Amino acid sequence: MLRVGVNGYGTIGKRVADAVRAQPDMEVAGVAKTRPNFEAERAVAKDFPLYAAVEERADQFGEAGIDLAGMVEELIETADVMVDATPSGIGAENKSLYEEYDTPALYQGGEDAELVDTSFNARANFADAAGADHVRVVSCNTTGLSRLVAPIEEEYGIEKVRATLVRRGGDPAQSGRGPINDILPNPRTLPSHHGPDVKTIFPDLAIDTLGLKVPATLMHTHSINVTLESDATADAVRDLLRDESRLFVIPERFDIDGAGALKEFALDAGRPRGDLWENCIWGESITVEDSGASKTHRNGGGGAAGDDLYLFQAIHQESDVVPENVDAIRAVTGSADAAESVATTDDALDMGF
Amino acid sequence: MLRVGVNGYGTIGKRVADAVRAQPDMEVAGVAKTRPNFEAERAVAKDFPLYAAVEERADQFGEAGIDLAGMVEELIETADVMVDATPSGIGAENKSLYEEYDTPALYQGGEDAELVDTSFNARANFADAAGADHVRVVSCNTTGLSRLVAPIEEEYGIEKVRATLVRRGGDPAQSGRGPINDILPNPRTLPSHHGPDVKTIFPDLAIDTLGLKVPATLMHTHSINVTLESDATADAVRDLLRDESRLFVIPERFDIDGAGALKEFALDAGRPRGDLWENCIWGESITVEDSGASKTHRNGGGGAAGDDLYLFQAIHQESDVVPENVDAIRAVTGSADAAESVATTDDALDMGF
């Protein structure tokens, strides 16, 4: 059994802890948190050994009636792998701690790519993390883009990806975030960081990304264009994407119009916290056109072939990196190859609808 | 003096009436409305002769203490041109009325292109409307796309336009519209109607459009990609667009991050109703990259050339078609050519910042 420590028990950390516990080959050595908020209470209720992340605030736990298993250093010492799910930038500060105890560590997408030996996406570059001490699981949006790019690149070749990322302003509980009523080009300069971030996974990919922020909290939504190196039909692309375990091609008959309906669907399906670990791709949006100068308009919805692919996908920012973190644990420890790990993770989480 | 009647005195109609009154060669013959709401009160306060649009509801005006100048038929009979600014679909119902009195009519973008002799954008196809009896001023988004496409097509040639339209859910006063907290691919199938609509202005243009709706009310925001037929630098494109009177290239130093700041800027500038008649293009977003398979990343922000152009633009859905309606009046009556009309309209409205 791999003993996994989780440093940071917030949006990502609490989900990773649950996902790790669900795996047949892993156990949660403990979770670390800076303060005794409701999430700390829940960690204790779930019998996760709770460690204090910051010495100076450790007393607060006792005052809140919460028993600590110890300080985070003790967790790092005993864990086989640490998953750092602290806020952006804190992971970098923690790196020396993991090095001190010689414990391999996974970081989240908010950290710089330069911090680590390799950036990670299970579908695209699992093997690159073998034996690495410091691995970054790329962000929710980069994960969503990488999962999509990998099979398309393999099947058709990619001339260029152009993606507009319409991003939620904050998570549902982040009540201090905006915008309230606006559509912000964000950043206003190109590219957004997502394109270069995808290149940490696919160094040779040509990709231009534009980001915006809007008053939504549930999911991000991507408007995707991929100019292919060879022609495809919409039906063939739909079938290709359906075969990927972490791409959920929403059937048109579900009549799901946005993230609200998607989340309701996930909750109805019994998903923990209503999480959508998969990219959610609208099947009826998958369309191919001609990219070239011929100006002929083809019927992209049916069987006609083209090299300019379009689709919409929604990305659940709180959860799509969770299975990737689980896989990265196996990747750094060399306990499984990509196919085995993904199959194990997906089976344990009951991925797919 | 051209005597202009305005049928429908809502979001567009009231703005067109004000803009017509500001022109040196036009007067408002009257405005027609179905019911005596606050806008009808304001029409009377502004001394616009007010006509009842619907016989059966004409009594409501008298009951509300509003004096009518007559029924809409009388307005149509005396006007040189009618601007139909009624809700989508009602314009089509009114067509026979305009034909009955042999009065040329302008319709808004919500009507079908098939209803009219020609669709209209002042920058792109002014001359096509000469002598036409029925002309459609294309929608806010199509107007915004057409104004951008025209100079780029002329200067560089266009291989393809790819646009993601992040659309406001409703206008500020449309309290019944949604979404509240979502990002809706809308429509979920491609293309959105905007691409084909732009082709009513540029029949040979290759354009793929994707639409979304978000919880915003102030403006639409477009994420634009234009693959050019010849290389351009970002600086050259910026200069090209700055030279267009109805394209406002927002200087980076203004630090305007979205539609909220844009509207505040317009109100500070004394614009009536805070209207932004121009496309509002973020200068710092104008970027060129390579479209090709070479995969070389160029510095698009500076002087390097490329053929894949990107930018963000915000479109004020309530007002960008207003100057176009004014120009279309001159176009159908043959009272000015494109350059004269646009210059007169812009001067009368005090276009530009």
XYZ file of C-alpha atoms in Angstrom:
706
model
C 0.000 0.000 0.000
C 1.271 3.402 -0.987
C 1.059 5.767 1.972
C -0.033 9.161 0.636
C 0.103 12.423 2.543
C -2.005 15.395 1.473
C -0.719 18.848 2.396
C -3.543 21.345 2.058
C -7.071 20.135 2.628
C -9.145 22.580 0.595
C -10.913 22.315 -2.755
C -8.394 19.942 -4.335
C -6.849 18.316 -1.260
C -10.074 17.017 0.227
C -11.062 15.505 -3.110
C -7.660 13.912 -3.615
C -7.805 12.411 -0.112
C -11.186 10.808 -0.865
C -9.951 9.546 -4.242
C -6.780 8.091 -2.719
C -8.778 6.290 -0.045
C -10.938 4.739 -2.785
C -7.881 3.165 -4.486
C -7.055 -0.493 -3.828
C -3.314 0.189 -3.671
C -3.205 3.361 -1.574
C -4.041 4.704 1.837
C -4.178 8.217 3.254
C -1.277 8.613 5.693
C -2.756 11.907 6.762
C -3.826 15.375 5.699
C -2.396 18.704 6.762
C -4.231 21.975 7.210
C -3.339 25.471 8.426
C -6.501 26.215 10.398
C -9.411 24.418 12.049
C -12.231 25.408 9.712
C -15.180 23.257 8.612
C -12.957 21.274 6.283
C -10.681 20.324 9.181
C -13.768 19.184 11.102
C -14.774 17.007 8.179
C -11.270 15.533 7.858
C -11.491 14.373 11.472
C -15.025 13.053 10.942
C -13.685 10.999 8.039
C -10.895 9.590 10.242
C -8.112 11.150 8.233
C -5.139 11.704 10.571
C -4.953 15.508 10.748
C -1.637 17.350 10.905
C -0.996 21.043 11.493
C 0.666 22.677 8.493
C 1.925 25.726 10.378
C 3.642 25.512 13.753
C 2.412 28.926 14.932
C -1.228 28.064 14.391
C -1.151 24.508 15.736
C -2.664 25.642 19.027
C -5.821 26.778 17.241
C -6.749 23.162 16.575
C -6.661 22.221 20.227
C -8.680 25.310 21.094
C -11.267 24.208 18.519
C -11.405 20.781 20.169
C -9.661 19.045 17.290
C -7.012 16.433 18.084
C -3.922 16.651 15.896
C -1.888 13.656 14.802
C 1.148 15.918 14.749
C 2.970 18.467 12.655
C 3.141 18.233 8.853
C 6.851 17.332 9.015
C 5.922 14.052 10.707
C 3.465 13.314 7.912
C 6.042 14.075 5.231
C 8.557 11.803 6.965
C 6.255 8.791 7.001
C 4.504 9.269 3.636
C 5.683 7.534 0.449
C 4.386 10.468 -1.607
C 3.123 13.912 -0.670
C 0.384 15.613 -2.647
C 0.758 19.346 -2.164
C -2.659 20.914 -2.633
C -1.876 24.229 -0.989
C -2.747 27.565 -2.627
C -0.652 28.746 -5.591
C 2.857 29.696 -4.539
C 2.782 27.890 -1.199
C 3.779 24.664 -2.914
C 7.036 26.311 -3.970
C 7.657 27.317 -0.365
C 7.053 23.733 0.748
C 9.479 22.178 -1.733
C 12.492 22.313 0.579
C 10.471 20.515 3.251
C 9.754 17.582 0.937
C 13.414 17.531 -0.107
C 14.498 17.511 3.512
C 12.636 14.255 4.119
C 13.428 12.881 0.658
C 9.719 12.385 -0.045
C 8.591 12.735 -3.657
C 5.994 15.467 -4.031
C 3.204 16.347 -6.423
C 2.269 19.999 -6.877
C -0.801 21.590 -8.432
C -1.081 23.667 -11.603
C -0.820 26.983 -9.791
C 2.899 26.391 -9.256
C 5.475 27.314 -11.880
C 6.554 24.649 -14.334
C 10.158 25.520 -13.431
C 9.610 24.289 -9.865
C 9.444 20.651 -10.895
C 11.164 17.906 -12.871
C 8.142 17.437 -15.113
C 4.576 18.583 -15.597
C 2.049 15.767 -15.718
C -1.071 14.613 -17.519
C -1.944 10.932 -17.256
C -3.194 10.615 -20.837
C -0.324 12.478 -22.433
C 2.983 11.952 -20.592
C 2.564 9.536 -17.662
C 5.967 7.934 -18.210
C 7.822 11.249 -17.925
C 7.154 11.264 -14.172
C 8.839 7.921 -13.480
C 11.348 8.403 -10.686
C 10.838 12.175 -10.548
C 11.015 13.820 -7.138
C 8.916 16.851 -8.005
C 5.980 16.632 -10.388
C 3.374 19.245 -11.225
C -0.135 18.052 -12.080
C -1.187 20.722 -14.561
C -4.165 22.967 -13.883
C -7.793 22.127 -14.518
C -7.853 23.940 -17.866
C -4.523 22.540 -19.022
C -5.646 19.066 -17.980
C -8.837 19.529 -19.973
C -6.934 20.718 -23.033
C -4.293 17.971 -22.761
C -6.833 15.181 -22.534
C -8.461 16.461 -25.692
C -5.263 17.129 -27.617
C -3.707 13.696 -27.011
C -6.122 11.476 -28.942
C -6.666 14.057 -31.692
C -2.918 14.471 -32.189
C -2.454 10.705 -32.327
C -5.308 10.098 -34.761
C -5.154 13.069 -37.128
C -2.082 15.158 -36.322
C -2.554 18.766 -35.259
C -1.547 21.801 -37.271
C -2.768 24.233 -34.640
C -5.059 24.524 -31.616
C -6.938 27.778 -31.045
C -8.892 27.884 -27.794
C -11.009 30.543 -26.133
C -11.402 29.745 -22.429
C -14.509 31.282 -20.905
C -13.583 30.910 -17.258
C -15.717 30.978 -14.122
C -14.881 33.969 -11.928
C -14.431 31.910 -8.764
C -15.463 28.658 -7.146
C -18.963 28.406 -5.620
C -17.730 29.212 -2.109
C -15.348 32.009 -3.143
C -17.813 34.776 -2.381
C -15.222 37.532 -2.657
C -14.454 36.956 -6.331
C -15.821 38.693 -9.406
C -16.861 39.798 -11.914
C -20.490 40.291 -10.865
C -21.802 41.324 -14.244
C -19.130 41.520 -16.854
C -17.164 39.650 -19.483
C -13.497 40.303 -18.839
C -10.857 39.519 -21.445
C -8.373 38.041 -18.986
C -5.554 38.454 -19.617
C -6.128 41.218 -22.161
C -2.846 40.315 -23.837
C -2.183 37.083 -25.704
C -1.520 34.342 -25.126
C -3.240 33.442 -21.899
C -0.977 31.251 -19.756
C -2.916 28.160 -20.818
C -1.288 27.798 -24.234
C 2.288 27.844 -22.884
C 1.122 25.594 -20.041
C -0.190 22.989 -22.474
C 3.258 23.121 -24.093
C 4.762 21.840 -20.843
C 2.913 18.633 -21.776
C 3.149 18.866 -25.598
C 6.362 20.826 -26.287
C 5.903 20.792 -30.073
C 2.217 21.710 -30.182
C 1.198 24.937 -31.918
C -1.476 26.441 -29.681
C -2.910 29.944 -29.212
C -5.180 30.527 -26.223
C -7.391 33.438 -25.184
C -8.934 33.685 -21.730
C -11.985 35.505 -20.389
C -13.683 35.635 -16.981
C -17.437 35.757 -16.515
C -19.885 35.743 -13.581
C -20.192 31.985 -13.207
C -18.875 29.626 -10.549
C -19.737 26.119 -11.651
C -17.334 25.222 -14.460
C -15.095 26.679 -17.140
C -16.240 26.379 -20.760
C -13.847 26.109 -23.682
C -14.578 27.068 -27.278
C -12.118 24.891 -29.156
C -10.768 24.936 -32.695
C -8.249 22.358 -33.846
C -6.886 22.573 -37.367
C -6.009 18.982 -38.181
C -3.193 17.693 -40.357
C -5.605 15.281 -42.044
C -9.335 15.358 -42.722
C -11.846 13.972 -40.258
C -15.596 13.628 -40.072
C -17.532 14.874 -37.070
C -18.827 11.363 -36.464
C -15.327 9.914 -36.442
C -14.106 12.558 -34.000
C -17.123 11.951 -31.780
C -16.373 8.233 -31.735
C -12.684 8.867 -31.069
C -13.452 11.097 -28.089
C -16.131 8.742 -26.742
C -13.488 6.038 -26.478
C -11.501 8.113 -23.987
C -12.425 7.301 -20.391
C -11.924 10.881 -19.188
C -13.806 12.571 -21.982
C -17.546 12.535 -21.464
C -19.253 13.259 -24.773
C -22.655 14.538 -23.637
C -25.342 12.879 -25.758
C -27.526 15.461 -27.488
C -30.659 13.689 -26.203
C -29.694 14.591 -22.607
C -30.587 18.205 -23.472
C -27.917 19.561 -21.144
C -27.518 23.252 -21.920
C -24.763 24.341 -19.562
C -22.839 23.740 -16.370
C -25.925 24.001 -14.160
C -27.560 21.049 -15.887
C -24.248 19.166 -15.976
C -23.798 19.516 -12.229
C -27.400 18.449 -11.621
C -26.759 15.420 -13.812
C -23.626 14.587 -11.814
C -25.464 14.934 -8.497
C -28.332 12.790 -9.778
C -25.718 10.218 -10.795
C -24.499 10.145 -7.196
C -21.122 11.670 -7.891
C -19.383 12.777 -4.668
C -19.822 16.557 -4.323
C -21.379 16.508 -7.808
C -17.886 16.257 -9.231
C -17.284 15.944 -12.962
C -13.812 14.432 -13.316
C -14.196 14.150 -17.073
C -14.044 16.844 -19.724
C -17.711 17.374 -20.626
C -17.909 17.764 -24.400
C -21.166 18.663 -26.103
C -21.609 15.937 -28.724
C -23.706 18.117 -31.002
C -21.048 20.833 -30.968
C -18.446 18.589 -32.611
C -18.210 19.986 -36.121
C -15.696 19.917 -38.941
C -15.277 22.561 -41.609
C -12.636 23.330 -44.206
C -9.744 25.387 -42.915
C -8.447 26.258 -46.351
C -8.891 29.125 -48.740
C -11.461 27.271 -50.850
C -14.303 29.054 -48.987
C -16.603 26.113 -49.584
C -18.944 25.551 -46.693
C -19.312 21.897 -45.853
C -21.901 20.254 -43.709
C -19.846 19.646 -40.633
C -22.547 17.969 -38.561
C -22.855 14.853 -40.685
C -20.525 12.627 -42.582
C -18.648 15.253 -44.601
C -14.928 15.496 -43.911
C -12.941 18.600 -43.057
C -9.763 19.629 -41.284
C -11.068 22.436 -39.072
C -12.549 20.878 -35.934
C -14.708 22.763 -33.438
C -16.321 21.812 -30.151
C -17.428 23.132 -26.760
C -16.262 21.495 -23.553
C -16.969 22.280 -19.907
C -14.258 21.696 -17.322
C -15.028 21.221 -13.641
C -12.279 23.297 -12.079
C -12.674 21.699 -8.642
C -12.293 18.087 -9.648
C -10.888 17.246 -13.082
C -7.303 17.091 -11.756
C -8.247 14.620 -8.994
C -7.809 11.396 -11.018
C -4.629 12.905 -12.491
C -3.188 13.362 -8.987
C -3.985 9.735 -8.208
C -2.236 8.584 -11.377
C 0.752 10.822 -10.699
C 1.217 9.056 -7.352
C 1.666 5.761 -9.211
C 3.805 7.403 -11.887
C 6.416 8.800 -9.481
C 6.556 5.593 -7.443
C 6.716 3.387 -10.540
C 3.962 1.178 -9.168
C 1.998 0.957 -12.437
C 2.210 2.010 -16.069
C -0.160 4.539 -17.588
C -2.798 2.107 -18.809
C -2.871 0.138 -15.555
C -3.004 3.236 -13.415
C -5.748 4.980 -15.365
C -7.832 1.793 -15.415
C -7.383 1.322 -11.668
C -8.169 4.958 -10.880
C -11.219 5.059 -13.127
C -12.544 1.792 -11.760
C -12.068 2.860 -8.147
C -13.804 6.196 -8.794
C -16.522 4.638 -10.956
C -15.634 6.982 -13.806
C -18.043 7.251 -16.727
C -21.819 7.574 -16.976
C -34.881 67.207 -44.948
C -35.530 63.498 -44.881
C -38.632 62.747 -42.838
C -37.953 59.574 -40.858
C -40.555 57.514 -39.018
C -39.546 55.096 -36.288
C -41.839 52.139 -35.650
C -41.021 50.638 -32.285
C -39.636 52.913 -29.599
C -37.684 50.545 -27.400
C -33.971 49.859 -26.989
C -33.054 50.533 -30.625
C -35.910 52.789 -31.727
C -35.415 55.440 -29.074
C -31.714 55.619 -29.850
C -32.317 55.824 -33.597
C -34.835 58.641 -33.059
C -32.286 60.649 -31.064
C -29.572 59.980 -33.644
C -31.849 60.982 -36.537
C -32.787 64.215 -34.797
C -29.068 65.007 -34.413
C -28.481 64.782 -38.180
C -28.396 67.995 -40.265
C -30.354 66.438 -43.125
C -33.069 64.526 -41.243
C -36.022 65.050 -38.953
C -38.133 62.638 -36.936
C -41.591 62.490 -38.523
C -42.787 60.537 -35.540
C -42.367 57.413 -33.477
C -44.827 54.566 -32.979
C -45.313 52.458 -29.883
C -47.693 49.701 -28.813
C -48.212 50.758 -25.205
C -47.873 53.811 -22.983
C -44.941 52.784 -20.858
C -42.131 54.998 -19.567
C -40.538 55.124 -22.999
C -43.746 56.522 -24.484
C -43.748 59.182 -21.759
C -40.193 60.114 -22.688
C -41.036 60.262 -26.408
C -43.716 62.845 -25.632
C -41.362 64.748 -23.327
C -38.893 64.924 -26.202
C -41.599 66.278 -28.536
C -41.509 63.312 -30.852
C -44.959 62.969 -32.457
C -46.228 59.707 -30.968
C -48.327 57.253 -32.965
C -50.114 54.138 -31.773
C -48.714 51.014 -33.398
C -51.722 48.808 -32.620
C -55.325 49.926 -33.180
C -56.722 47.817 -30.338
C -54.435 49.353 -27.742
C -54.644 52.961 -28.915
C -57.138 53.796 -26.144
C -54.536 52.970 -23.481
C -52.545 56.066 -24.431
C -55.501 58.392 -23.821
C -56.208 56.631 -20.514
C -52.563 57.250 -19.553
C -52.969 60.924 -20.398
C -50.782 60.726 -23.487
C -51.895 62.564 -26.640
C -51.411 60.590 -29.821
C -50.541 62.157 -33.155
C -52.438 59.336 -34.813
C -52.133 55.740 -35.917
C -48.901 54.279 -37.287
C -50.399 54.084 -40.798
C -50.550 57.894 -40.895
C -46.868 58.053 -39.928
C -45.906 55.554 -42.623
C -47.864 57.536 -45.217
C -46.044 60.796 -44.491
C -42.530 59.467 -43.810
C -39.835 59.285 -46.491
C -38.325 56.266 -44.761
C -39.526 54.047 -41.933
C -37.103 52.511 -39.454
C -38.724 49.388 -38.059
C -37.272 48.802 -34.603
C -39.934 46.416 -33.392
C -39.079 43.081 -31.715
C -37.767 40.228 -33.893
C -40.459 38.879 -36.186
C -42.797 41.860 -35.886
C -40.857 43.651 -38.625
C -41.815 40.861 -41.013
C -45.471 41.325 -40.055
C -45.176 45.068 -40.728
C -43.653 44.680 -44.200
C -46.995 44.682 -46.035
C -47.909 47.923 -44.275
C -44.810 49.679 -45.582
C -45.493 48.271 -49.064
C -49.068 49.518 -48.920
C -47.870 53.092 -48.519
C -44.850 52.609 -50.807
C -42.507 53.774 -48.036
C -39.015 52.274 -48.004
C -38.312 50.487 -44.742
C -35.293 49.504 -42.684
C -35.505 46.431 -40.479
C -33.286 45.252 -37.645
C -31.026 42.205 -37.465
C -33.607 40.038 -35.747
C -35.515 39.732 -39.021
C -34.649 37.108 -41.619
C -32.281 38.081 -44.398
C -34.848 36.709 -46.846
C -37.336 39.415 -45.839
C -35.374 42.160 -47.533
C -33.661 43.211 -50.769
C -30.305 43.529 -49.041
C -28.652 43.329 -45.635
C -26.662 46.420 -44.698
C -23.457 47.522 -43.055
C -22.261 51.061 -43.768
C -18.575 50.171 -43.893
C -18.965 47.097 -46.053
C -21.838 47.394 -48.549
C -23.505 50.828 -48.354
C -24.065 51.024 -52.110
C -26.043 47.774 -52.219
C -28.957 49.513 -50.510
C -29.359 52.222 -53.167
C -32.973 52.286 -54.266
C -33.921 49.232 -52.212
C -37.389 49.194 -50.648
C -36.567 46.806 -47.840
C -33.194 46.813 -46.124
C -32.055 44.948 -43.034
C -29.470 46.588 -40.785
C -27.633 43.535 -39.492
C -27.543 42.712 -35.791
C -25.188 44.196 -33.223
C -22.811 41.240 -33.390
C -22.867 41.020 -37.184
C -22.309 44.770 -37.378
C -19.343 44.422 -35.045
C -17.870 41.575 -37.078
C -18.488 43.306 -40.417
C -16.807 46.546 -39.363
C -13.747 44.557 -38.357
C -13.672 42.273 -41.373
C -13.917 45.057 -43.994
C -10.589 46.831 -43.429
C -8.709 43.599 -42.690
C -10.030 41.982 -45.863
C -9.062 45.041 -47.906
C -5.573 45.320 -46.428
C -4.449 41.725 -45.995
C -7.038 39.414 -47.517
C -8.750 36.879 -45.267
C -8.310 33.137 -45.442
C -10.706 32.489 -42.575
C -12.390 34.150 -39.606
C -12.971 32.123 -36.442
C -14.938 33.935 -33.764
C -16.191 32.942 -30.331
C -18.968 35.298 -29.245
C -19.352 35.486 -25.476
C -22.777 37.084 -25.358
C -24.556 38.954 -22.567
C -27.630 37.066 -21.358
C -29.955 40.046 -21.697
C -29.995 43.827 -21.716
C -29.723 45.667 -18.375
C -33.488 46.095 -18.049
C -34.417 42.589 -19.199
C -34.769 41.217 -15.706
C -36.419 38.007 -16.842
C -33.453 36.733 -18.822
C -30.710 34.327 -17.824
C -28.424 32.603 -17.201
C -27.876 33.653 -13.573
C -24.703 31.688 -13.020
C -23.683 29.668 -15.992
C -21.763 29.617 -19.245
C -24.089 28.294 -21.928
C -22.780 27.126 -25.283
C -25.562 28.756 -27.300
C -26.355 27.355 -29.751
C -24.695 24.056 -28.832
C -24.436 23.200 -32.525
C -22.219 25.010 -35.010
C -22.227 27.445 -36.574
C -23.994 30.060 -34.513
C -26.208 32.216 -36.746
C -23.591 34.974 -36.712
C -21.275 33.392 -39.277
C -23.987 32.919 -41.912
C -25.297 36.377 -41.023
C -21.912 37.966 -41.726
C -22.057 36.202 -45.093
C -25.139 38.258 -45.973
C -22.640 41.146 -46.017
C -19.534 39.266 -47.245
C -20.883 36.383 -49.367
C -17.433 34.946 -50.117
C -16.001 35.151 -46.601
C -14.957 31.911 -44.868
C -16.143 32.308 -41.285
C -16.895 29.890 -38.447
C -18.624 31.285 -35.365
C -19.369 29.830 -31.936
C -21.727 31.501 -29.480
C -22.065 31.354 -25.695
C -24.285 33.153 -23.188
C -23.100 34.306 -19.780
C -24.543 36.248 -16.820
C -23.673 39.729 -18.038
C -25.871 42.507 -19.380
C -23.570 45.309 -20.448
C -21.954 44.219 -23.727
C -21.034 41.214 -25.812
C -17.355 40.257 -26.032
C -15.810 38.577 -29.059
C -12.688 36.437 -29.093
C -11.540 36.851 -32.692
C -9.107 34.941 -34.864
C -8.496 35.974 -38.460
C -6.127 33.931 -40.574
C -4.802 36.432 -43.085
C -3.804 35.827 -46.688
C -0.641 37.871 -46.141
C 1.540 38.565 -43.116
C 0.903 41.509 -40.819
C 2.461 42.929 -37.704
C 0.379 43.656 -34.623
C 1.394 47.308 -34.825
C 0.269 47.593 -38.427
C -3.090 45.993 -37.626
C -3.503 48.301 -34.640
C -2.847 51.322 -36.850
C -5.187 50.016 -39.531
C -8.025 49.568 -37.059
C -7.378 52.920 -35.350
C -7.999 54.619 -38.686
C -11.568 53.324 -38.763
C -14.027 55.789 -37.247
C -16.278 53.071 -35.825
C -13.522 50.966 -34.336
C -12.336 52.244 -30.979
C -8.959 50.732 -30.190
C -8.811 51.054 -26.411
C -5.365 52.346 -25.426
C -3.661 50.006 -22.980
C -2.895 52.940 -20.665
C -6.663 53.414 -20.046
C -6.528 50.180 -18.002
C -10.067 49.245 -19.041
C -10.606 45.622 -18.045
C -14.127 44.917 -19.248
C -17.527 46.242 -20.198
C -18.148 47.816 -16.802
C -15.137 50.099 -17.153
C -15.978 50.739 -20.812
C -19.479 51.903 -19.932
C -18.145 54.081 -17.137
C -15.705 55.594 -19.608
C -18.540 56.283 -22.057
C -20.692 57.889 -19.359
C -17.747 59.999 -18.193
C -17.298 61.064 -21.821
C -20.895 62.307 -21.824
C -22.184 59.723 -24.272
C -26.009 59.653 -24.338
C -27.175 56.671 -22.257
C -23.482 55.676 -21.981
C -23.715 54.307 -25.510
C -20.693 52.838 -27.251
C -21.482 53.022 -30.968
C -18.018 51.782 -31.875
C -16.535 48.303 -31.636
C -14.331 48.492 -28.540
C -11.117 46.620 -29.328
C -8.498 46.040 -26.656
C -5.308 47.393 -28.204
C -3.046 45.151 -26.156
C -4.972 42.083 -27.280
C -4.082 42.592 -30.947
C -1.558 39.841 -31.602
C -0.217 38.008 -34.611
C 1.134 34.481 -34.647
C 1.998 32.002 -37.361
C -0.943 29.952 -38.585
C 1.207 27.374 -40.318
C 2.646 24.040 -39.420
C 6.088 25.467 -38.652
C 5.252 25.521 -34.913
C 7.590 28.458 -34.371
C 6.285 30.811 -31.747
C 6.736 34.433 -32.719
C 6.471 37.476 -30.557
C 3.072 38.710 -31.674
C 2.940 41.781 -29.474
C 5.747 43.671 -31.162
C 6.992 44.138 -34.655
C 7.211 40.488 -35.758
C 4.940 39.512 -38.640
C 2.478 36.647 -38.757
C -0.709 35.610 -40.522
C -2.820 34.490 -37.555
C -4.430 37.568 -36.024
C -6.155 37.601 -32.629
C -8.010 40.253 -30.662
C -10.794 40.855 -28.163
C -13.599 43.306 -28.906
C -16.633 44.351 -26.896
C -19.865 45.193 -28.691
C -22.548 47.367 -27.132
C -25.653 45.472 -28.168
C -27.984 48.392 -27.489
C -26.286 50.986 -29.631
C -23.727 49.877 -32.218
C -26.371 49.567 -34.953
C -27.648 53.122 -34.368
C -25.198 54.916 -36.712
C -25.744 52.112 -39.227
C -29.494 52.795 -39.227
C -28.806 56.476 -39.860
C -26.534 55.644 -42.789
C -29.035 53.167 -44.197
C -31.609 55.965 -44.357
C -29.306 57.889 -46.688
C -28.396 54.762 -48.600
C -31.972 53.836 -49.541
C -32.889 57.408 -50.412
C -29.699 57.972 -52.407
C -29.066 61.228 -50.571
C -25.351 60.583 -49.958
C -22.639 58.087 -50.769
C -20.989 55.929 -48.121
C -18.117 58.248 -47.255
C -20.338 61.355 -47.065
C -22.976 59.619 -45.000
C -20.585 58.049 -42.493
C -18.759 61.362 -42.064
C -22.025 63.230 -41.525
C -23.380 60.642 -39.082
C -20.153 60.462 -37.111
C -19.841 64.228 -36.949
C -23.438 64.698 -35.820
C -23.069 62.041 -33.120
C -19.596 63.229 -32.093
C -18.184 59.757 -32.699
C -14.709 58.968 -31.394
C -12.963 59.629 -28.099
